[in-house]
mmCIF file of C-alpha atoms and ligand atoms in Angstrom:
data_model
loop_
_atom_site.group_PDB
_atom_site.id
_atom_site.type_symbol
_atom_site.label_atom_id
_atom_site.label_comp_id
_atom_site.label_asym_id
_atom_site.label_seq_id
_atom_site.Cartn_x
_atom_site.Cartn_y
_atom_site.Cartn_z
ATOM 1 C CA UNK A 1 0.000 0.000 0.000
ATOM 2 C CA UNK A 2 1.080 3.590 -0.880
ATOM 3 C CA UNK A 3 1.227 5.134 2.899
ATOM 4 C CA UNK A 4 3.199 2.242 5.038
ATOM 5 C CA UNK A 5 6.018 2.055 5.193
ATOM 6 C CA UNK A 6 8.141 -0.130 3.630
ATOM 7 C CA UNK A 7 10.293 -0.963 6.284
ATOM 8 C CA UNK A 8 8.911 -3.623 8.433
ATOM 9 C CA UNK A 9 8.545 -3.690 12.210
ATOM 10 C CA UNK A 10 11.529 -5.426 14.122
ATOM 11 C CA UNK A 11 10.785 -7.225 17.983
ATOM 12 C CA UNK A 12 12.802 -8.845 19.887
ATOM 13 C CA UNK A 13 14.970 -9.677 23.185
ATOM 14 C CA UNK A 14 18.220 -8.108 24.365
ATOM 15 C CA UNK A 15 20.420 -8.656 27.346
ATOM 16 C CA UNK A 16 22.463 -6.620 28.559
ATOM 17 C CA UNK A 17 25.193 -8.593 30.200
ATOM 18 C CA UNK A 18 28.601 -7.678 32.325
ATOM 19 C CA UNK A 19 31.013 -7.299 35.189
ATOM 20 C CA UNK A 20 29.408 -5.600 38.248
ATOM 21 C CA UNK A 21 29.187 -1.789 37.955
ATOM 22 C CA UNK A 22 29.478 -1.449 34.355
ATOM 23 C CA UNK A 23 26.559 0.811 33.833
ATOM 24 C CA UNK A 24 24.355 -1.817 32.478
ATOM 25 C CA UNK A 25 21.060 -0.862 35.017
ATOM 26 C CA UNK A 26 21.870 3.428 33.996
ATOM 27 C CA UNK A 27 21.940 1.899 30.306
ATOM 28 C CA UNK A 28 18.310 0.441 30.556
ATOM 29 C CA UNK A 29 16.793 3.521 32.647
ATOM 30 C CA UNK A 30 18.415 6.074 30.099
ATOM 31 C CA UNK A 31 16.769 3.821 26.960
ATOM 32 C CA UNK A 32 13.461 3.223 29.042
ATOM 33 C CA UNK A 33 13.759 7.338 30.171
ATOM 34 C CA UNK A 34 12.160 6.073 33.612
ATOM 35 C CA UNK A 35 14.233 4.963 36.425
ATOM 36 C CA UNK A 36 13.349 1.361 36.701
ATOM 37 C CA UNK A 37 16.312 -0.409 37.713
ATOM 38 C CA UNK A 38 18.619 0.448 40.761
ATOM 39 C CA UNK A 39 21.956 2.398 40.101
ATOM 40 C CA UNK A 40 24.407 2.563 42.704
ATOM 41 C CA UNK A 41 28.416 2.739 42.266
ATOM 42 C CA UNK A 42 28.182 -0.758 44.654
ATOM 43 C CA UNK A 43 29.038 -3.750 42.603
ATOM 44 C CA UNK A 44 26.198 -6.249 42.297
ATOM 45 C CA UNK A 45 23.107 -3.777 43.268
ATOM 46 C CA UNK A 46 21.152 -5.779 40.255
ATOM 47 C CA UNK A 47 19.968 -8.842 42.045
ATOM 48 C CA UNK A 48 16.720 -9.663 39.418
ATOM 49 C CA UNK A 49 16.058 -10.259 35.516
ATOM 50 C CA UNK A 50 14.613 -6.253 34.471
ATOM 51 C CA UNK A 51 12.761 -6.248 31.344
ATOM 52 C CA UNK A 52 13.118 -2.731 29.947
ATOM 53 C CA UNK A 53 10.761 -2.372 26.912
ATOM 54 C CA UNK A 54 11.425 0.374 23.862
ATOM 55 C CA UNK A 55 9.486 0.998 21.704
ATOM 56 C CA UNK A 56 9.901 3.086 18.492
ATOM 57 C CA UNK A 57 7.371 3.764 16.290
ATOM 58 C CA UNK A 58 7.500 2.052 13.401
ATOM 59 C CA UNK A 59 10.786 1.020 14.035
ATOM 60 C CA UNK A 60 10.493 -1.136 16.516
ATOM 61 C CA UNK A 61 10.180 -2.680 20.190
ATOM 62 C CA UNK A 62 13.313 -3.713 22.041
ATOM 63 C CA UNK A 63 12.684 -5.880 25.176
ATOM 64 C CA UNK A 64 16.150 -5.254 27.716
ATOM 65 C CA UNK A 65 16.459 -7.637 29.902
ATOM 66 C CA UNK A 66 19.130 -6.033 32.604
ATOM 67 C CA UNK A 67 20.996 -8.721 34.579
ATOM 68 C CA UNK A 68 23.004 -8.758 37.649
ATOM 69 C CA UNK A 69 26.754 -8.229 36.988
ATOM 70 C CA UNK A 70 28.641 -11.420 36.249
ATOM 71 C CA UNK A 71 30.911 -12.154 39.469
ATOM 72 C CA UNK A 72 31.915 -15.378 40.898
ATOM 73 C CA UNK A 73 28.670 -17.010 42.979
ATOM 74 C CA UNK A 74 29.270 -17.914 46.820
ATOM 75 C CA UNK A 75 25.611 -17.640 48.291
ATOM 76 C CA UNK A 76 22.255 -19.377 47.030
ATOM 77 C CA UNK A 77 21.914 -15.323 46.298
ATOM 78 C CA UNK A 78 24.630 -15.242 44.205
ATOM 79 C CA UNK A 79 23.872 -18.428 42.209
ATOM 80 C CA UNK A 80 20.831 -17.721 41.639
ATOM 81 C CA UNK A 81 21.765 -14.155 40.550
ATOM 82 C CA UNK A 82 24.037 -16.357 37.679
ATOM 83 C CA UNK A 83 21.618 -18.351 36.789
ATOM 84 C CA UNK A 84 19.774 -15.330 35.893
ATOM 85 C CA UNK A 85 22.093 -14.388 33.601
ATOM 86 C CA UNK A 86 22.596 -17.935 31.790
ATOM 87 C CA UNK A 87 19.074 -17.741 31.650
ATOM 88 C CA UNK A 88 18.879 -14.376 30.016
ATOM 89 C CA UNK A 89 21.665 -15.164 27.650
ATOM 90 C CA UNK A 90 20.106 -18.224 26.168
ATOM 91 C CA UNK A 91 17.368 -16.756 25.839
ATOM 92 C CA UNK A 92 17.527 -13.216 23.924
ATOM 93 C CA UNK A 93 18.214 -12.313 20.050
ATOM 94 C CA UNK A 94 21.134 -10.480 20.722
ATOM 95 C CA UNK A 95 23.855 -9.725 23.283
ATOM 96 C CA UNK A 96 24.652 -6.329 24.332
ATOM 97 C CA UNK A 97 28.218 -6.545 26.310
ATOM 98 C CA UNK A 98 28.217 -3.271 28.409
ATOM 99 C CA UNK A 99 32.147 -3.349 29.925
ATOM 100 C CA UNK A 100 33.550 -0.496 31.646
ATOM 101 C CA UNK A 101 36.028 1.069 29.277
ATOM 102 C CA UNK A 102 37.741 3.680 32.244
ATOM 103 C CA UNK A 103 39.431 0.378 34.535
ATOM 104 C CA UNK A 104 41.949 -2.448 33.373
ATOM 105 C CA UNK A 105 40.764 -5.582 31.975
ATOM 106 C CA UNK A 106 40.809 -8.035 34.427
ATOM 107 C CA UNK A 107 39.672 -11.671 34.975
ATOM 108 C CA UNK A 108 36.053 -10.389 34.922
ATOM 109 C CA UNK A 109 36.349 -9.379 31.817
ATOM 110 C CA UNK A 110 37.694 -12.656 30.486
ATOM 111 C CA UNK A 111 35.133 -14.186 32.316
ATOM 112 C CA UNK A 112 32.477 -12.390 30.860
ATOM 113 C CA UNK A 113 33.647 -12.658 27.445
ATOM 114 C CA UNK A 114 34.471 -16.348 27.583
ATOM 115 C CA UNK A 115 30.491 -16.487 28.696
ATOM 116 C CA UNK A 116 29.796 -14.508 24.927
ATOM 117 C CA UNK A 117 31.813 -16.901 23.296
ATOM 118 C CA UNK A 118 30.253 -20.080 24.479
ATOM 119 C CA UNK A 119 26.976 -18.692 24.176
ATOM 120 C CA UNK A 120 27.883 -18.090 20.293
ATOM 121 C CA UNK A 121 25.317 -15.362 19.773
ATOM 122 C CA UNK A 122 25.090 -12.100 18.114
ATOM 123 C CA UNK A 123 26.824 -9.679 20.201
ATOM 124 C CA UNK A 124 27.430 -5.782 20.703
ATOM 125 C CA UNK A 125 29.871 -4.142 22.577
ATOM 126 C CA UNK A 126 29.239 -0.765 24.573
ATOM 127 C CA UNK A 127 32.548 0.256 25.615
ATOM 128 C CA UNK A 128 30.810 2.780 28.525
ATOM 129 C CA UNK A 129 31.776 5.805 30.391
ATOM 130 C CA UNK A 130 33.835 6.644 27.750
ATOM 131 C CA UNK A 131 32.533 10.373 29.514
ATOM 132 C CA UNK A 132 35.605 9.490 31.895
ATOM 133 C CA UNK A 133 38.306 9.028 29.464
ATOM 134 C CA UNK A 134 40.895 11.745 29.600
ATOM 135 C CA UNK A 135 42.483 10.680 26.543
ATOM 136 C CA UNK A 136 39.931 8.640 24.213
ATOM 137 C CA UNK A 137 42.861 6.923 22.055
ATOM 138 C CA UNK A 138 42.474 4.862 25.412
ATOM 139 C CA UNK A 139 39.992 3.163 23.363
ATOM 140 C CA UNK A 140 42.040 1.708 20.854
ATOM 141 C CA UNK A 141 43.908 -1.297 22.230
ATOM 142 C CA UNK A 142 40.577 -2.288 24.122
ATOM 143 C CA UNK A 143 38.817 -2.329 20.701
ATOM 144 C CA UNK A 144 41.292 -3.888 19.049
ATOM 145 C CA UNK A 145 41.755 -6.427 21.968
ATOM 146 C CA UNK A 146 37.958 -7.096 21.790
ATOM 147 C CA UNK A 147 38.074 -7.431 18.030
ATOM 148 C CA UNK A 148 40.445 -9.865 18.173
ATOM 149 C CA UNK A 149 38.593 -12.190 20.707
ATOM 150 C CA UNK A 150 34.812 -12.364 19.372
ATOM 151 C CA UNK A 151 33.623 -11.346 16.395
ATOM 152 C CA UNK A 152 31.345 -8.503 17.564
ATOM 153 C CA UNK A 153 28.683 -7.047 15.158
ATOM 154 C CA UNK A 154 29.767 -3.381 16.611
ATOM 155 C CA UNK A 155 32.038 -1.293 19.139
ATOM 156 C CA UNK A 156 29.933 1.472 19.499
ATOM 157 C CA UNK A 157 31.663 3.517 22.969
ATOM 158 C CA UNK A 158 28.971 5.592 24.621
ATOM 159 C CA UNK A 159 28.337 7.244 28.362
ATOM 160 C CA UNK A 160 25.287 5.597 29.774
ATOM 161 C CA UNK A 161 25.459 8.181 31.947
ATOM 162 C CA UNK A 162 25.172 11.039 29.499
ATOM 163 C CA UNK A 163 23.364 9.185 26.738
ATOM 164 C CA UNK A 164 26.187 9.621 24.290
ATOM 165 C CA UNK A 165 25.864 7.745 21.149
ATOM 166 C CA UNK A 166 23.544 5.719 23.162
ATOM 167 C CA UNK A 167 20.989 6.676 19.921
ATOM 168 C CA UNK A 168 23.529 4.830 17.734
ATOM 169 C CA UNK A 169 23.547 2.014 20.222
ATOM 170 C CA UNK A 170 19.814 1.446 19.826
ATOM 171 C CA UNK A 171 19.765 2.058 15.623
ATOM 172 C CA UNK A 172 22.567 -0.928 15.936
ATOM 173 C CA UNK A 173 20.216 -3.095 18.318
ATOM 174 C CA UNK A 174 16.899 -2.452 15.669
ATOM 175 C CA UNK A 175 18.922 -3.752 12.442
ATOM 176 C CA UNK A 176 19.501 -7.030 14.041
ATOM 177 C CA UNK A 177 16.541 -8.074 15.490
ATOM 178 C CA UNK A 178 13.929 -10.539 13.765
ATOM 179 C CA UNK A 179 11.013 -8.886 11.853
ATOM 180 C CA UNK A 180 7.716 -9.084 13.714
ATOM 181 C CA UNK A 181 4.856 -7.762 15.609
ATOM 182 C CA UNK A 182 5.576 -5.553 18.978
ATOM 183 C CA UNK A 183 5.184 -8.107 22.204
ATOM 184 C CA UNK A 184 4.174 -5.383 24.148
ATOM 185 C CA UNK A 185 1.537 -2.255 24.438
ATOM 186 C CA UNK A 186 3.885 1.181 23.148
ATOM 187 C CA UNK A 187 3.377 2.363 26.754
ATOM 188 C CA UNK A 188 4.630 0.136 28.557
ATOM 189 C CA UNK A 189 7.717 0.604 30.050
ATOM 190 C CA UNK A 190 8.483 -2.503 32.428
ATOM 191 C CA UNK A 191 7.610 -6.084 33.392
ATOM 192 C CA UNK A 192 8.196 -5.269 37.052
ATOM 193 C CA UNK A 193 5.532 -5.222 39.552
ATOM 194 C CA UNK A 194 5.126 -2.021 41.536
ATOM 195 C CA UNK A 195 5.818 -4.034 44.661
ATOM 196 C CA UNK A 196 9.644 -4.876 43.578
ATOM 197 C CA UNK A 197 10.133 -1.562 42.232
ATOM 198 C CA UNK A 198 8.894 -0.329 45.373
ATOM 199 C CA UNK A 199 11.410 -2.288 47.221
ATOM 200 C CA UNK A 200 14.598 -1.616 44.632
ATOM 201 C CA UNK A 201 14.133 1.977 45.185
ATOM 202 C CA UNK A 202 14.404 1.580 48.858
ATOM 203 C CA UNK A 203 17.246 -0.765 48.368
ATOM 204 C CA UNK A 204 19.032 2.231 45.898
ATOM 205 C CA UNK A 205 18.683 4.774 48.936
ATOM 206 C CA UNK A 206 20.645 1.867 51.582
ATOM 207 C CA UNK A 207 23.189 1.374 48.823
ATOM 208 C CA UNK A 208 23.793 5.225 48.755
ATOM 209 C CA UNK A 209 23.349 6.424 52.576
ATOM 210 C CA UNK A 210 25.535 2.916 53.744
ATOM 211 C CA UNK A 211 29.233 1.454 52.926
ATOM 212 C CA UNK A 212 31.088 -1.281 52.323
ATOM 213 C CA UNK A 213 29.215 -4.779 53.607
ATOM 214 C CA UNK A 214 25.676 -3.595 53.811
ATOM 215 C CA UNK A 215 24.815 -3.503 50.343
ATOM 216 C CA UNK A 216 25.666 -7.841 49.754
ATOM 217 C CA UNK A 217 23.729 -8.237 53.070
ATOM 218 C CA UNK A 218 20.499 -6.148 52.619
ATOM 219 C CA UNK A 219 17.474 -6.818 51.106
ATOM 220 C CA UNK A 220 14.241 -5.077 50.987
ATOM 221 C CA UNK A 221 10.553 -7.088 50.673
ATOM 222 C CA UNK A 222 7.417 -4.883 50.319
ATOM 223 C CA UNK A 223 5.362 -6.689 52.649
ATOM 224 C CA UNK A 224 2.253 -4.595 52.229
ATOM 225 C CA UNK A 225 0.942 -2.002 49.530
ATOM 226 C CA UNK A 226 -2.076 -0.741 50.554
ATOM 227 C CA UNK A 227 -4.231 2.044 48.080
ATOM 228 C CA UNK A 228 -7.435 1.984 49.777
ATOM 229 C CA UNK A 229 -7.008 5.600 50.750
ATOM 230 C CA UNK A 230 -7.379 7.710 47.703
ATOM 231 C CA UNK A 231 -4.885 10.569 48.824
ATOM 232 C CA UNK A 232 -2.193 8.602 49.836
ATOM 233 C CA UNK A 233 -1.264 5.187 49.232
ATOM 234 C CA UNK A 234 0.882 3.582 52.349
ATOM 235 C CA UNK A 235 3.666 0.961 51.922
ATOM 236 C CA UNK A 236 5.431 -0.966 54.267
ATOM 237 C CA UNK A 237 8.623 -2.536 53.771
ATOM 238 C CA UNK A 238 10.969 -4.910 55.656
ATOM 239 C CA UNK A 239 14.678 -4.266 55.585
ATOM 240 C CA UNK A 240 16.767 -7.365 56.103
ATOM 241 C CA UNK A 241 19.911 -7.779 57.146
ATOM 242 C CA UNK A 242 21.739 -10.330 59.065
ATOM 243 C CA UNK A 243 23.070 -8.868 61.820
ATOM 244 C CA UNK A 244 22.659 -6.580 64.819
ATOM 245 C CA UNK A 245 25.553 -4.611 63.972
ATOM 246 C CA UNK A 246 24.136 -3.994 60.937
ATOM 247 C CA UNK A 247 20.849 -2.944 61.750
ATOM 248 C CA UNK A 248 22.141 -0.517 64.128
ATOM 249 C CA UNK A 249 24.360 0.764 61.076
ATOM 250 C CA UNK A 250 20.462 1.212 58.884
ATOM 251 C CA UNK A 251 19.158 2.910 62.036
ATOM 252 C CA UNK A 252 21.634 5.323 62.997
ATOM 253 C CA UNK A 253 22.304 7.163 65.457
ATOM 254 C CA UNK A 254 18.124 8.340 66.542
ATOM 255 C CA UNK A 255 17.060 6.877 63.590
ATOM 256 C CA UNK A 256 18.861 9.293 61.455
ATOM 257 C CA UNK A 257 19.942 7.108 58.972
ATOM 258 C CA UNK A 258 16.986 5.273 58.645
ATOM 259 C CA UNK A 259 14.715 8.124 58.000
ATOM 260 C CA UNK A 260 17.054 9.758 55.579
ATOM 261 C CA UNK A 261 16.609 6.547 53.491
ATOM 262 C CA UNK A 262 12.799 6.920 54.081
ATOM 263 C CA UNK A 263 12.726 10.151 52.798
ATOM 264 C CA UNK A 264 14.410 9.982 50.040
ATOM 265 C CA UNK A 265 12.756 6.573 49.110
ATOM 266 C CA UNK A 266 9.479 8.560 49.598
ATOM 267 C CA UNK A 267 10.301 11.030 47.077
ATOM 268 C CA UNK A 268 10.789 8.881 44.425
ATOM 269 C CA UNK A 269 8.310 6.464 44.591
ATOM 270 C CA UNK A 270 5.944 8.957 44.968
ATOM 271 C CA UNK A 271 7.398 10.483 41.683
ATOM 272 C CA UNK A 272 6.758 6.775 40.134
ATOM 273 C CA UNK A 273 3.452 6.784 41.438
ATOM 274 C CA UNK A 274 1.956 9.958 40.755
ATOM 275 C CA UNK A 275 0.745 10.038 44.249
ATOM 276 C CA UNK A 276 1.220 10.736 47.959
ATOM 277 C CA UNK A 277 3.064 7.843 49.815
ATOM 278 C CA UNK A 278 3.472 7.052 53.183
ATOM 279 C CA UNK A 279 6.287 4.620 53.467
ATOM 280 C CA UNK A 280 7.077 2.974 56.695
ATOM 281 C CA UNK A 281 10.170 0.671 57.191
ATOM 282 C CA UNK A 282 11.035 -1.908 59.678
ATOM 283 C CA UNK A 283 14.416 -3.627 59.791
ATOM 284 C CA UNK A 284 14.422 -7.129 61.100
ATOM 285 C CA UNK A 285 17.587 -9.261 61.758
ATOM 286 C CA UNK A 286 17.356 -12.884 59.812
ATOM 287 C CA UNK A 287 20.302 -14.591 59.812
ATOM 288 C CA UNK A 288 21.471 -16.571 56.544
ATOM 289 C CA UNK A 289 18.966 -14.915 54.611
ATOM 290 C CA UNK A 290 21.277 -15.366 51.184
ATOM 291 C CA UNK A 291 20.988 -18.849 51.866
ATOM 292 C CA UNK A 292 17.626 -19.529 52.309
ATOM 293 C CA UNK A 293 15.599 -20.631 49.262
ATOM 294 C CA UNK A 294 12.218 -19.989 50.770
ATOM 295 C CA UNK A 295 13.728 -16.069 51.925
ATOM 296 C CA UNK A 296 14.651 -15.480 48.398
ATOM 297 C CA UNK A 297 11.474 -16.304 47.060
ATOM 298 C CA UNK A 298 9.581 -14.432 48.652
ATOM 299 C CA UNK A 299 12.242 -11.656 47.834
ATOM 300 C CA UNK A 300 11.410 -12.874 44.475
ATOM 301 C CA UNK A 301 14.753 -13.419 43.033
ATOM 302 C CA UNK A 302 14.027 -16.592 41.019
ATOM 303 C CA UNK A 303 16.365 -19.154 40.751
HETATM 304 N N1 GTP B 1 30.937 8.423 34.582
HETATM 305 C C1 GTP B 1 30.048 7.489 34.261
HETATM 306 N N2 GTP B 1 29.522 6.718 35.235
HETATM 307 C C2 GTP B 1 28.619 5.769 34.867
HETATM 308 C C3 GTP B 1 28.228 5.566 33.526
HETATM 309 N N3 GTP B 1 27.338 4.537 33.496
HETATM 310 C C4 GTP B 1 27.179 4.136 34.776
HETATM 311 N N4 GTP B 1 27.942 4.865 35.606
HETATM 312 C C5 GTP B 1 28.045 4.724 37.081
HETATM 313 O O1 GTP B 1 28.581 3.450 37.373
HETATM 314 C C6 GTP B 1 28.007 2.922 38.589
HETATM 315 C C7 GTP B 1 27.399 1.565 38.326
HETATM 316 O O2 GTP B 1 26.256 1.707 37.496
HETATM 317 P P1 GTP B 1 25.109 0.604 37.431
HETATM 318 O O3 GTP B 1 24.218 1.000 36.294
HETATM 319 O O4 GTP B 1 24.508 0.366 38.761
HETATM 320 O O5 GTP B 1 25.994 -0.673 37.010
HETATM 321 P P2 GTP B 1 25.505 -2.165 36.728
HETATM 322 O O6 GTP B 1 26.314 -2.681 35.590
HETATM 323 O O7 GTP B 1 24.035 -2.229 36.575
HETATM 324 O O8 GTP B 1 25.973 -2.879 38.072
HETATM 325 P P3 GTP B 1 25.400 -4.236 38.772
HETATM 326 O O9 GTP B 1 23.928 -4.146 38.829
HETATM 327 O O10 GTP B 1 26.039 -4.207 40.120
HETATM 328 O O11 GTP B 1 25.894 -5.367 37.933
HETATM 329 C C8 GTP B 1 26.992 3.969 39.056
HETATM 330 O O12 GTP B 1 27.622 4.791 40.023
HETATM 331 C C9 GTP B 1 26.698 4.754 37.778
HETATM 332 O O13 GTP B 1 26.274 6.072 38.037
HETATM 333 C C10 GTP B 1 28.794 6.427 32.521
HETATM 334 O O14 GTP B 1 28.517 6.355 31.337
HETATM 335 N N5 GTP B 1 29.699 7.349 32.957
HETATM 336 MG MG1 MG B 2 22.629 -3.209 37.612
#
């Protein structure tokens, strides 16, 4: 027919895969333009599978599917964490390998690539925070080193941060995905329930007001989400941890520390939500939790 188009719509799945604290969570929340994954300059603050949906007009609908940095598993957490990622490799159209390009290559990164190769799939690479680079001829022994080691369909460098050449990034991801129908509605932005959103963003605001241990032993359940009240809808989270010590560390001294987070995980949920939110959080003590099964389902990290 004389008005479509003649180029046809491309869907499919993309992960985006790589060491801890690559940028790969402030990669999906720049291309979704919402903030739906936790950023924090902690190593392993993804602990879940994030589908991050785009969808261009016409174009076409990407599905991200962010993934918890690739690191070496010691808890039931942390396995299950990998197997996320196996999973999500297997599973997508195309790999998008998000490494650092401002530190060293280290065993990580060998790790991480070796997990490309094996999979055998069509892969990018985002060399990011290229936005840090004093001297961007950096670039050119990583690239060629990369290059050399996997035949990538691109080495696009970009700042997740700043969204530089993040637009080519995404042109780059459409070309290479099968031709079909979008999977999901144009406005929709995530697969995540508000609940685990809910409970990421108060996770974020621990990972930024804490140091050092907390962040591997913390986890946050949203225990009840209650919108009967029109005005304002009240949620009530548990913060685990395993320790005393450490839940005198969330607490602070006269509850400082705990109402900072509160407040600040106020703000932005109620920007997510549109609404008024009263947020109320307990911290409870449970031992092991990373090594319970029945503990991280409820959390709802899946094994
Ligand atoms: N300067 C700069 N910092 C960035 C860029 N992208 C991400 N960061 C920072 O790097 C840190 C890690 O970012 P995340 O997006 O949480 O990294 P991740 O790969 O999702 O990490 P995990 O979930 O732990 O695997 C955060 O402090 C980000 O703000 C970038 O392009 N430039
Ligand atoms: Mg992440």
């Amino acid at each position: 027919m004389l008005f479509m188009s003649e180029k046809s719509f491309r869907c499919g799945y993309v992960a985006l895969i790589g060491r801890p604290n690559a940028g790969k969570s402030t990669l999906l929340n720049y291309l979704v333009g919402e903030k739906i994954a936790a950023v924090s300059d902690k190593p392993q603050t993804t602990r879940h599978k994030i589908k991050g949906i785009v969808t261009i007009p016409n174009e076409g609908q990407i599905i991200f599917v962010d993934t918890p940095g690739i690191h070496k598993p010691g808890y039931l957490l942390n396995r299950r964490m990998m197997t996320a990622v196996m999973d999500a490799i297997l599973s997508v159209d195309l790999l998008v390998l998000i490494r650092d390009a401002s530190v060293t290559t280290g065993n990580g990164d060998r790790f991480v690539l070796q997990l490309v190769k094996d999979s055998g799939k069509k892969a990018i690479l985002a060399l990011n925070k290229v936005d840090k680079l004093k001297n961007k001829a950096t670039l050119l022994p990583l690239i060629e080193f990369y290059s050399k080691e996997y035949n990538f369909e691109e080495i696009i460098p970009i700042s997740a941060r700043k969204g530089f050449q993040v637009d080519i990034l995404l042109k780059e991801i459409i070309r290479r995905l099968p031709e079909g129908e979008p999977i999901f509605a144009e406005d929709e932005l995530t697969d995540q329930p508000l609940r685990i959103l809910v409970a990421e963003i108060v996770r974020e605001k621990i990972l930024e007001s804490t140091r050092d241990e907390l962040p591997y032993v913390t986890a946050v359940i949203t225990e009840r989400f209650d919108e009967s009240d029109e005005k304002v809808t009240k949620i009530y989270c548990t913060i685990l941890v395993e320790k005393d010590s450490q839940k005198r560390i969330i607490i602070g001294e006269n509850g400082k520390k705990i109402k900072e987070i509160g407040t600040k995980a106020r703000l932005e949920i109620e920007r997510l939500l549109g609404k008024h939110v009263y947020l109320e959080l307990f911290v409870k003590v449970y031992e092991n939790w990373r090594n319970l099964e029945y503990k991280l389902d409820e959390i709802g990290i899946g094994g």
